Amino acid sequence: GTLTIVPAKLAFLTSPVSGPTTIPASANLGPITVQLQNSSNTPIDAPAGGTVLNLSSTSTYGVFSASLNGAHITSVTIPAGSSTVSFYYGDSAAGTPTITASSPDASPAITQTETMEGGTISVGPYTNWGFGSALNQPSPRTATFTLSNTGPGAVEITGTLFAGSAPTGTTFASAFYFTPATTCHVSQVLLAGQSCNFVVNFDPPVLGTYQGTLTGSFLGAANASPVITLRGQTIGTLGRP
C-alpha cells in the first residue's frame, strides 16, 4: 500500500483580542486558541510528544503566558491526542501588534493582529505658561503642571526634556528646572485615573528672554506627548536678596 502523509496546518479559532496596556507587561488578554488542522480544515490530533508552537510578537514589549497573567513563555504545546492549545497575550506598548504562531510540524506560520489600548495623557491646568518679566529676579518663580492618565491602559514616564532659546552664554535648560516638590519622575507608572505633578522653577542665570518647551516621553501612551510652552524674561540686574 501507499502511505499518504497529510500536511498539517495551524488556524486561530478565536477572534483578535483587545484590551489595556500593562506596565510591566502582563498577559491579560485571551484566551487565544490555535488548532491543528489538515488541508481540508478538519481538526487533527497532535502526534505523540505533542506539537510545539513558537510564539512571537512584532512588539518589543509583547508577552505570552499559558494562563491569565501567568509566567512569560515563548512557546506552547498542543498535547498529544488533542487538536488545540490556548494562551494569553499582553503588551506595554499601545498599538496593533501582530502575533505569530509557528511550528516545524505545521505550515505555514499564522498571524493575528491584536489591539492594545494605551493610556491617554494630558497636562493641566494650562499648557502655555509665561513667568513674566522680572526686574532683578530676586527669587525663582514657580509653576505647577499636573500630568494625568485617563486610561484605559497604563503609562510609564520614560523621559523629560527642557528645550528652547536662551540668551547668549547660557541654555534654556539652565533657567528651568524641577523642584523637589515634583512628583512625576522617570520610570514612574501611572495607572488609569492616576496623576502626578511637574513643579517647575524659572531661575535664569543670565539676563534676557527665554522661550521653549517642556516635553515628556512615555511608554504605553495612546496619544502624542503633551507639550508645555514656557516663557520668561529677566531685565535689570541679576541678584539675590
Coordinates of C-alpha atoms in Angstrom, one line a residue:
G1 CA 0.0 0.0 0.0
T2 CA 0.9 3.6 -0.2
L3 CA 1.4 5.8 2.9
T4 CA -0.1 9.2 2.4
I5 CA 1.2 12.0 4.6
V6 CA -1.4 14.7 5.1
P7 CA 0.4 18.0 5.8
A8 CA -0.8 19.8 9.0
K9 CA -1.5 23.5 9.2
L10 CA -2.5 25.9 12.0
A11 CA -5.5 28.1 12.4
F12 CA -6.7 30.6 15.0
L13 CA -10.1 29.6 16.4
T14 CA -10.6 32.9 18.4
S15 CA -11.0 36.4 17.2
P16 CA -8.4 39.1 17.7
V17 CA -8.2 40.4 21.2
S18 CA -8.2 43.9 22.5
G19 CA -7.6 45.5 25.9
P20 CA -5.5 47.9 28.0
T21 CA -1.7 48.0 28.1
T22 CA 0.0 46.8 31.3
I23 CA 3.4 48.0 32.8
P24 CA 5.3 45.9 33.4
A25 CA 3.7 43.8 30.6
S26 CA 1.4 41.0 31.8
A27 CA -0.5 38.6 29.6
N28 CA -4.0 39.9 30.4
L29 CA -5.8 39.2 27.1
G30 CA -7.3 35.9 25.9
P31 CA -7.5 33.0 25.8
I32 CA -6.3 32.8 22.3
T33 CA -6.8 29.3 20.8
V34 CA -4.9 27.7 17.9
Q35 CA -6.0 24.5 16.3
L36 CA -4.0 21.9 14.3
Q37 CA -5.9 21.0 11.0
N38 CA -5.4 19.1 7.8
S39 CA -5.7 20.8 4.4
S40 CA -9.4 20.4 4.5
N41 CA -9.7 22.5 7.7
T42 CA -10.6 19.4 9.7
P43 CA -9.1 19.2 13.2
I44 CA -6.4 16.6 13.6
D45 CA -4.8 15.5 16.8
A46 CA -1.2 16.2 17.7
P47 CA 1.1 13.1 17.5
A48 CA 2.9 11.5 20.4
G49 CA 5.1 14.1 22.1
G50 CA 2.7 16.9 21.1
T51 CA 3.1 19.8 18.6
V52 CA 5.2 22.7 19.8
L53 CA 4.1 26.2 18.8
N54 CA 6.6 29.0 18.9
L55 CA 5.1 32.4 19.8
S56 CA 6.3 35.9 18.8
S57 CA 5.1 39.5 18.5
T58 CA 6.1 42.4 16.4
S59 CA 6.1 44.5 19.7
T60 CA 9.2 44.6 21.7
Y61 CA 7.1 44.6 24.8
G62 CA 4.7 41.8 23.9
V63 CA 4.5 38.8 26.3
F64 CA 2.7 35.4 26.3
S65 CA 1.6 33.1 29.1
A66 CA -0.1 29.8 29.4
S67 CA -2.5 31.2 32.0
L68 CA -4.1 34.6 32.6
N69 CA -1.3 37.0 33.9
G70 CA 0.9 33.9 34.3
A71 CA 4.7 33.4 33.8
H72 CA 6.0 34.6 30.5
I73 CA 6.6 31.9 27.8
T74 CA 7.8 31.8 24.2
S75 CA 6.1 28.5 23.2
V76 CA 3.1 26.3 24.0
T77 CA 2.5 22.7 23.1
I78 CA -0.6 21.1 21.6
P79 CA -0.8 17.9 23.7
A80 CA -0.7 14.5 22.0
G81 CA -4.2 13.4 21.2
S82 CA -5.6 17.0 21.2
S83 CA -6.0 19.4 18.3
T84 CA -6.0 22.7 20.2
V85 CA -4.0 24.8 22.7
S86 CA -4.7 28.2 24.3
F87 CA -2.5 31.0 25.6
Y88 CA -2.7 34.7 26.7
Y89 CA -1.1 37.9 25.4
G90 CA -0.3 41.3 26.8
D91 CA 1.8 44.3 25.9
S92 CA 3.1 47.6 27.4
A93 CA 3.1 49.5 24.1
A94 CA -0.1 50.9 22.6
G95 CA -1.0 50.0 19.1
T96 CA -1.7 46.9 16.9
P97 CA 0.9 44.3 17.4
T98 CA 0.9 41.2 15.2
I99 CA 1.5 37.9 16.9
T100 CA 2.8 34.8 15.1
A101 CA 2.4 31.1 15.9
S102 CA 4.6 28.7 14.1
S103 CA 5.7 25.1 14.3
P104 CA 8.2 22.9 12.5
D105 CA 5.4 20.3 12.2
A106 CA 2.9 22.6 10.5
S107 CA 3.0 25.1 7.7
P108 CA 2.6 27.9 7.2
A109 CA 3.0 30.1 10.3
I110 CA -0.1 32.0 11.2
T111 CA -0.5 35.6 12.3
Q112 CA -3.2 37.7 14.1
T113 CA -3.3 41.4 14.8
E114 CA -4.3 42.4 18.3
T115 CA -5.3 45.8 19.7
M116 CA -3.5 47.3 22.7
E117 CA -5.4 50.3 24.2
G118 CA -2.9 52.7 25.8
G119 CA -3.3 55.4 28.4
T120 CA -4.5 58.8 27.4
I121 CA -2.3 61.5 28.9
S122 CA -3.0 65.2 29.4
V123 CA -1.5 68.2 31.1
G124 CA -3.3 70.9 33.1
P125 CA -4.5 73.4 34.1
Y126 CA -2.6 75.1 31.3
T127 CA -0.1 74.2 28.5
N128 CA 1.3 77.6 27.8
W129 CA 2.7 79.5 30.7
G130 CA 4.6 82.8 31.0
F131 CA 6.7 83.5 34.1
G132 CA 6.6 87.2 33.2
S133 CA 9.3 89.9 33.2
A134 CA 11.2 90.1 36.4
L135 CA 13.4 93.0 37.4
N136 CA 16.5 91.6 39.2
Q137 CA 14.7 88.3 39.5
P138 CA 15.2 88.2 43.3
S139 CA 13.9 84.6 43.7
P140 CA 12.8 81.7 41.4
R141 CA 9.3 81.8 40.0
T142 CA 7.3 78.6 40.2
A143 CA 4.5 76.9 38.3
T144 CA 2.8 73.5 38.8
F145 CA 1.6 71.3 35.9
T146 CA -0.5 68.2 36.5
L147 CA 0.1 65.1 34.3
S148 CA -3.0 62.8 34.2
N149 CA -3.7 59.4 32.7
T150 CA -7.4 58.8 31.9
G151 CA -6.7 55.3 30.7
P152 CA -7.7 52.7 29.8
G153 CA -4.1 51.5 29.7
A154 CA -1.1 52.2 32.0
V155 CA 1.6 54.7 31.0
E156 CA 5.3 54.9 32.1
I157 CA 7.3 58.2 32.1
T158 CA 10.5 57.4 30.2
G159 CA 12.0 60.9 29.9
T160 CA 11.6 64.6 30.2
L161 CA 13.2 67.5 28.3
F162 CA 13.5 71.2 28.6
A163 CA 14.4 72.7 25.2
G164 CA 14.3 76.2 23.7
S165 CA 16.0 79.5 23.1
A166 CA 18.0 81.5 25.6
P167 CA 20.4 84.4 25.8
T168 CA 23.9 84.0 24.5
G169 CA 26.2 82.3 27.1
T170 CA 23.5 80.1 28.6
T171 CA 20.9 77.5 27.8
F172 CA 17.2 77.2 28.2
A173 CA 17.6 74.2 30.5
S174 CA 19.8 76.2 32.8
A175 CA 16.9 78.6 33.6
F176 CA 14.1 76.0 34.1
Y177 CA 14.3 73.0 36.5
F178 CA 12.1 70.7 38.6
T179 CA 11.8 71.5 42.3
P180 CA 11.9 68.7 45.0
A181 CA 8.1 69.1 45.1
T182 CA 7.8 67.4 41.7
T183 CA 6.0 64.1 42.0
C184 CA 6.4 63.0 38.3
H185 CA 9.6 61.0 37.8
V186 CA 11.3 59.0 35.1
S187 CA 10.3 55.3 35.3
Q188 CA 7.1 56.2 37.2
V189 CA 4.0 54.3 36.1
L190 CA 0.6 56.0 36.0
L191 CA -2.3 53.6 36.0
A192 CA -5.7 54.7 34.6
G193 CA -7.0 57.5 36.8
Q194 CA -3.7 58.4 38.4
S195 CA -1.8 61.7 38.1
C196 CA 1.4 63.5 39.3
N197 CA 2.8 67.0 39.2
F198 CA 5.7 68.7 37.5
V199 CA 6.7 71.7 39.7
V200 CA 9.0 74.0 37.6
N201 CA 11.2 76.9 38.7
F202 CA 12.2 79.7 36.4
D203 CA 15.6 80.9 37.7
P204 CA 17.6 82.4 34.9
P205 CA 21.4 82.7 35.3
V206 CA 21.7 85.4 32.6
L207 CA 19.6 88.4 31.7
G208 CA 17.3 88.1 28.7
T209 CA 14.4 86.3 27.2
Y210 CA 13.8 82.5 27.5
Q211 CA 11.2 80.6 25.4
G212 CA 10.8 76.9 24.9
T213 CA 9.0 73.8 25.9
L214 CA 8.9 71.0 28.5
T215 CA 8.1 67.7 26.8
G216 CA 7.9 64.1 28.1
S217 CA 8.3 60.7 26.5
F218 CA 6.0 57.8 27.5
L219 CA 5.6 54.1 27.1
G220 CA 2.1 52.9 26.7
A221 CA 0.6 56.3 25.7
A222 CA -2.2 56.2 23.0
N223 CA -1.8 59.9 22.2
A224 CA 1.0 62.2 21.4
S225 CA 3.0 63.7 24.2
P226 CA 1.6 66.9 25.6
V227 CA 3.8 69.9 25.1
I228 CA 4.1 72.7 27.8
T229 CA 5.3 76.0 26.4
L230 CA 7.4 78.0 28.9
R231 CA 8.3 81.7 28.6
G232 CA 10.2 84.0 30.9
Q233 CA 12.2 87.2 30.8
T234 CA 14.7 88.9 33.2
I235 CA 15.6 92.6 32.9
G236 CA 17.7 94.9 35.0
T237 CA 20.4 93.2 37.0
L238 CA 20.5 89.7 38.4
G239 CA 20.8 89.4 42.2
R240 CA 19.6 87.6 45.3
P241 CA 18.5 89.3 48.5

